[in-house]
XYZ file of C-alpha atoms in Angstrom:
326
model
C 21.233 23.932 -93.253
C 20.000 20.983 -95.252
C 21.943 18.600 -93.022
C 20.483 20.200 -89.887
C 16.976 19.916 -91.329
C 17.518 16.260 -92.180
C 18.740 15.446 -88.674
C 15.821 17.388 -87.187
C 13.324 15.493 -89.353
C 14.812 12.178 -88.255
C 14.619 13.140 -84.595
C 11.068 14.462 -84.927
C 10.031 11.166 -86.456
C 11.933 8.968 -84.004
C 10.561 10.718 -80.920
C 7.004 11.227 -82.121
C 4.599 9.646 -79.654
C 3.161 6.873 -81.808
C 6.417 6.011 -83.562
C 8.331 5.787 -80.284
C 5.622 3.623 -78.712
C 5.834 1.201 -81.632
C 9.621 0.988 -81.708
C 10.053 -0.036 -78.071
C 8.077 -3.244 -78.591
C 8.013 -6.070 -81.133
C 5.883 -4.276 -83.724
C 5.819 -4.000 -87.513
C 5.497 -0.249 -87.955
C 9.139 0.745 -87.442
C 10.535 -1.644 -90.095
C 7.612 -0.773 -92.379
C 8.428 2.920 -92.076
C 12.099 2.172 -92.683
C 11.167 0.644 -96.032
C 8.847 3.538 -96.858
C 11.487 6.160 -96.026
C 14.023 4.148 -98.033
C 11.587 4.316 -100.952
C 11.304 8.100 -100.534
C 15.081 8.452 -100.571
C 15.363 6.243 -103.653
C 12.728 8.372 -105.397
C 14.694 11.563 -104.724
C 17.895 9.860 -105.827
C 16.197 8.746 -109.055
C 15.081 12.322 -109.702
C 18.724 13.403 -109.672
C 19.921 10.752 -112.163
C 16.833 9.804 -114.178
C 18.251 11.137 -117.443
C 21.489 9.195 -117.071
C 22.282 5.697 -118.237
C 20.960 3.136 -115.755
C 18.919 5.709 -113.849
C 15.729 3.694 -114.185
C 17.333 0.828 -112.271
C 16.645 2.869 -109.137
C 12.909 2.756 -109.915
C 13.142 -1.018 -110.213
C 14.833 -1.291 -106.822
C 12.153 1.027 -105.502
C 9.234 -1.115 -106.670
C 10.909 -4.175 -105.131
C 11.282 -2.373 -101.786
C 7.618 -1.305 -101.756
C 6.233 -4.741 -102.586
C 8.630 -6.266 -100.074
C 7.179 -3.850 -97.523
C 3.728 -5.403 -97.930
C 5.094 -8.460 -96.144
C 5.943 -6.258 -93.156
C 2.834 -4.062 -93.147
C 0.674 -2.611 -95.883
C 1.292 0.965 -94.732
C 4.760 0.696 -96.295
C 3.088 0.350 -99.697
C 1.209 3.647 -99.446
C 4.132 5.485 -101.046
C 3.520 3.553 -104.296
C 0.562 5.680 -105.364
C 1.956 9.232 -105.130
C 5.321 7.952 -106.274
C 4.471 6.086 -109.481
C 1.193 7.828 -110.314
C 2.396 11.386 -109.649
C 6.071 12.000 -108.910
C 7.577 9.855 -111.665
C 5.396 11.358 -114.399
C 5.953 14.989 -113.371
C 9.712 14.430 -113.275
C 9.832 12.386 -116.502
C 7.052 13.768 -118.708
C 7.587 11.115 -121.395
C 6.140 8.513 -119.053
C 2.954 10.521 -118.682
C 2.123 9.603 -122.283
C 3.673 6.116 -122.294
C 0.726 3.694 -122.280
C 3.035 0.787 -121.430
C 4.029 2.487 -118.167
C 0.391 2.921 -117.165
C -0.447 -0.615 -118.284
C 1.714 -2.013 -115.483
C 1.676 0.658 -112.761
C -2.092 1.227 -112.664
C -3.304 -2.408 -112.441
C -0.632 -3.423 -109.923
C -1.581 -0.572 -107.593
C -5.337 -1.010 -107.993
C -5.369 -4.774 -107.541
C -3.307 -4.545 -104.335
C -6.020 -2.294 -102.900
C -8.736 -4.738 -103.953
C -7.027 -7.998 -103.054
C -3.643 -9.284 -101.928
C -4.530 -12.825 -102.953
C -5.328 -14.552 -106.252
C -6.423 -11.443 -108.242
C -3.013 -9.859 -107.725
C -1.210 -13.033 -108.750
C -3.331 -13.371 -111.899
C -2.972 -9.722 -112.941
C 0.773 -9.695 -112.280
C 1.195 -12.954 -114.206
C -0.698 -11.620 -117.234
C 1.290 -8.365 -117.207
C 4.531 -10.323 -116.989
C 3.632 -12.367 -120.080
C 2.532 -9.279 -122.043
C 5.738 -7.438 -121.129
C 7.889 -10.404 -122.099
C 6.179 -10.654 -125.483
C 6.596 -6.909 -126.009
C 10.366 -7.227 -125.555
C 10.571 -9.508 -128.580
C 9.116 -7.190 -131.232
C 9.555 -3.653 -132.562
C 12.422 -1.179 -132.534
C 15.174 -0.996 -129.928
C 13.488 1.911 -128.113
C 10.168 0.041 -128.206
C 11.740 -3.095 -126.699
C 13.558 -1.004 -124.101
C 10.286 0.369 -122.756
C 8.819 -3.122 -122.562
C 11.975 -4.356 -120.841
C 11.454 -1.804 -118.087
C 7.829 -2.975 -117.703
C 8.920 -6.615 -117.564
C 11.424 -6.016 -114.794
C 8.973 -3.762 -112.981
C 6.392 -6.557 -112.769
C 8.959 -9.268 -112.058
C 10.503 -7.371 -109.143
C 7.042 -6.566 -107.791
C 6.312 -10.298 -107.801
C 9.653 -11.112 -106.189
C 8.964 -8.649 -103.387
C 5.485 -10.082 -102.983
C 6.858 -13.642 -102.620
C 7.833 -12.765 -99.058
C 4.236 -13.796 -98.299
C 5.225 -17.402 -99.077
C 6.802 -17.807 -95.651
C 3.326 -17.666 -94.059
C 2.038 -21.142 -95.088
C 5.528 -22.605 -94.625
C 5.684 -21.303 -91.069
C 2.093 -22.318 -90.349
C 2.796 -25.873 -91.522
C 5.236 -26.211 -88.608
C 2.343 -25.595 -86.165
C 3.970 -22.807 -84.112
C 2.473 -21.844 -80.754
C 0.901 -18.754 -82.338
C -0.734 -19.826 -85.591
C -3.545 -17.357 -86.291
C -6.046 -18.711 -88.853
C -3.771 -21.720 -89.483
C -2.974 -20.699 -93.115
C -1.156 -23.934 -94.011
C -3.236 -24.733 -97.114
C -4.209 -22.701 -100.179
C -7.761 -21.880 -99.104
C -6.828 -20.653 -95.629
C -3.771 -18.868 -97.001
C -5.948 -16.918 -99.457
C -8.402 -16.103 -96.653
C -5.457 -14.893 -94.562
C -4.242 -12.590 -97.341
C -7.781 -11.304 -97.865
C -8.021 -10.484 -94.131
C -11.222 -12.522 -93.893
C -10.906 -12.734 -90.099
C -11.950 -9.079 -90.038
C -15.193 -9.760 -91.910
C -16.421 -10.860 -95.318
C -17.193 -7.357 -96.591
C -14.322 -5.829 -98.554
C -12.852 -2.604 -97.209
C -13.620 -0.891 -100.508
C -17.306 -1.716 -100.137
C -17.347 -1.049 -96.394
C -15.852 2.410 -96.862
C -19.194 3.666 -98.177
C -21.066 2.586 -95.031
C -19.611 4.817 -92.356
C -19.143 3.136 -88.964
C -18.597 6.373 -87.095
C -19.341 10.061 -87.320
C -17.027 12.384 -89.233
C -16.330 14.206 -85.968
C -15.206 11.011 -84.235
C -13.031 9.860 -87.119
C -11.443 13.171 -88.107
C -11.705 15.082 -84.830
C -10.827 14.155 -81.243
C -11.806 10.669 -80.067
C -9.925 8.497 -77.604
C -9.880 5.520 -79.985
C -9.667 6.904 -83.520
C -9.765 10.715 -83.791
C -7.127 11.758 -86.325
C -6.719 15.315 -85.072
C -6.602 14.171 -81.466
C -3.683 11.860 -82.222
C -1.950 14.351 -84.510
C -1.949 17.338 -82.129
C -0.197 15.324 -79.401
C 2.115 13.456 -81.757
C 5.281 15.441 -80.993
C 4.638 17.474 -77.854
C 2.052 18.097 -75.118
C -1.363 19.002 -76.521
C -1.023 22.660 -75.520
C 2.059 22.969 -77.763
C 0.333 21.904 -80.968
C 0.332 25.433 -82.526
C 4.135 25.441 -82.357
C 4.371 21.980 -83.922
C 1.936 22.825 -86.708
C 3.614 26.193 -87.251
C 7.027 24.616 -87.833
C 5.454 22.100 -90.202
C 3.605 24.795 -92.145
C 6.821 26.788 -92.450
C 8.420 23.642 -93.850
C 5.657 23.396 -96.434
C 6.359 26.965 -97.520
C 10.102 26.263 -97.719
C 9.470 23.064 -99.677
C 7.212 24.855 -102.156
C 9.794 27.569 -102.742
C 12.675 25.126 -103.155
C 11.313 22.292 -105.319
C 7.635 22.056 -106.240
C 7.705 18.561 -107.714
C 8.992 17.151 -104.433
C 6.479 19.311 -102.591
C 3.605 17.791 -104.576
C 4.929 14.287 -103.947
C 5.255 14.748 -100.188
C 1.933 16.572 -99.902
C 0.145 13.820 -101.846
C 1.732 11.226 -99.562
C 0.579 13.062 -96.443
C -2.990 13.491 -97.711
C -3.105 9.813 -98.649
C -1.728 8.688 -95.278
C -4.099 10.873 -93.280
C -7.460 11.802 -94.804
C -7.661 8.906 -97.248
C -6.629 6.422 -94.548
C -9.385 7.754 -92.270
C -11.932 7.210 -95.040
C -10.538 3.792 -95.949
C -10.172 2.340 -92.448
C -13.610 3.639 -91.408
C -13.104 3.161 -87.676
C -16.167 2.491 -85.533
C -17.107 4.865 -82.719
C -19.767 2.490 -81.369
C -22.730 4.699 -82.307
C -23.848 2.976 -85.510
C -24.478 -0.607 -84.541
C -20.825 -1.668 -84.785
C -18.665 -2.348 -81.731
C -16.364 0.481 -80.648
C -12.739 0.001 -81.715
C -11.051 -2.189 -79.113
C -7.864 -0.093 -78.886
C -6.368 3.242 -79.873
C -5.834 3.273 -83.651
C -3.129 5.927 -83.779
C -0.593 3.492 -85.237
C -2.425 3.487 -88.578
C -1.331 7.095 -88.974
C 2.383 6.392 -88.519
C 3.133 7.323 -92.175
C 1.506 10.705 -91.507
C 3.985 11.373 -88.722
C 6.823 10.442 -91.082
C 5.587 12.868 -93.752
C 4.928 15.722 -91.329
C 8.282 15.167 -89.619
C 9.892 15.803 -93.002
C 7.937 19.050 -93.269
C 9.086 19.984 -89.773
C 12.683 19.261 -90.749
C 12.312 21.670 -93.664
C 10.764 24.139 -91.227
C 13.826 23.926 -88.986
C 16.020 24.596 -92.035
C 13.894 27.633 -92.827
C 14.104 28.931 -89.260
C 17.872 28.467 -89.213
C 18.183 30.366 -92.499
C 16.086 33.227 -91.113
C 18.156 33.378 -87.921
C 21.467 33.405 -89.809
C 20.173 36.053 -92.185
C 19.096 38.217 -89.230
C 22.470 37.826 -87.490
C 24.299 38.827 -90.651
C 22.191 41.959 -90.790
């Protein structure tokens, strides 16, 4: 039944409206979601072996994959927060009280939200030096914890270096050379997304550009619920879609609650928090209406809910087989 549920989840995701639309053209969201789903699989694999020798190496591969994903699209990085700030510490309780773990995972996540440019490089560089120095003193167990932190930061930086291709490519003056980021100043402005305005998204989030109804309800350009209810089937079928997903949530809660919390946190982050963060304009508050449908920003939501639906299919199959067996 687990295999059937996994196949169903993959098909639900592949044929969801937004995901399918993005995969049939040269877009970034399909490869970004591949990296995010790979990160989810690595997290579950780590859970199975985390007490074994070398188990933490999976977490190091995982952080590399997520920071590599930033170079494809920042939505791939969303899994970082529920993964390292929630899932890891509820699976391995020792890390919940390990200040070294929080010293590296908190700043790296926060600074990425604030800035992809110089602040991240500075913070990561400082953490790398501190971790390296920590490996040279103390007991073996003490050095081992610092060694994990060192490799965590180093692999995050290595994944981030994918950004270096941008000024190199721009220096060749290609036909499409948006913002011409071939020097340090323009490259930093490119990473900071300055072409979208000087106000940071963190600051802009507190000045709403649209009504709550437009952003969370049904709106042709940005309404989260409007996009969600037609994500897998015609609008009139949405109760069936939601019902299967809700059944999957029940099945997930009954089977493994730590994974349930992880996936639920990811879905909340990729839906409600993204709506708040992106703050799409409905044209009623002095800011131009969004120029196109913004459903693609919710692609990670469709991934998460497709997983719930896959669990729901497993639950339905179990109920059917149980009924047939009497």
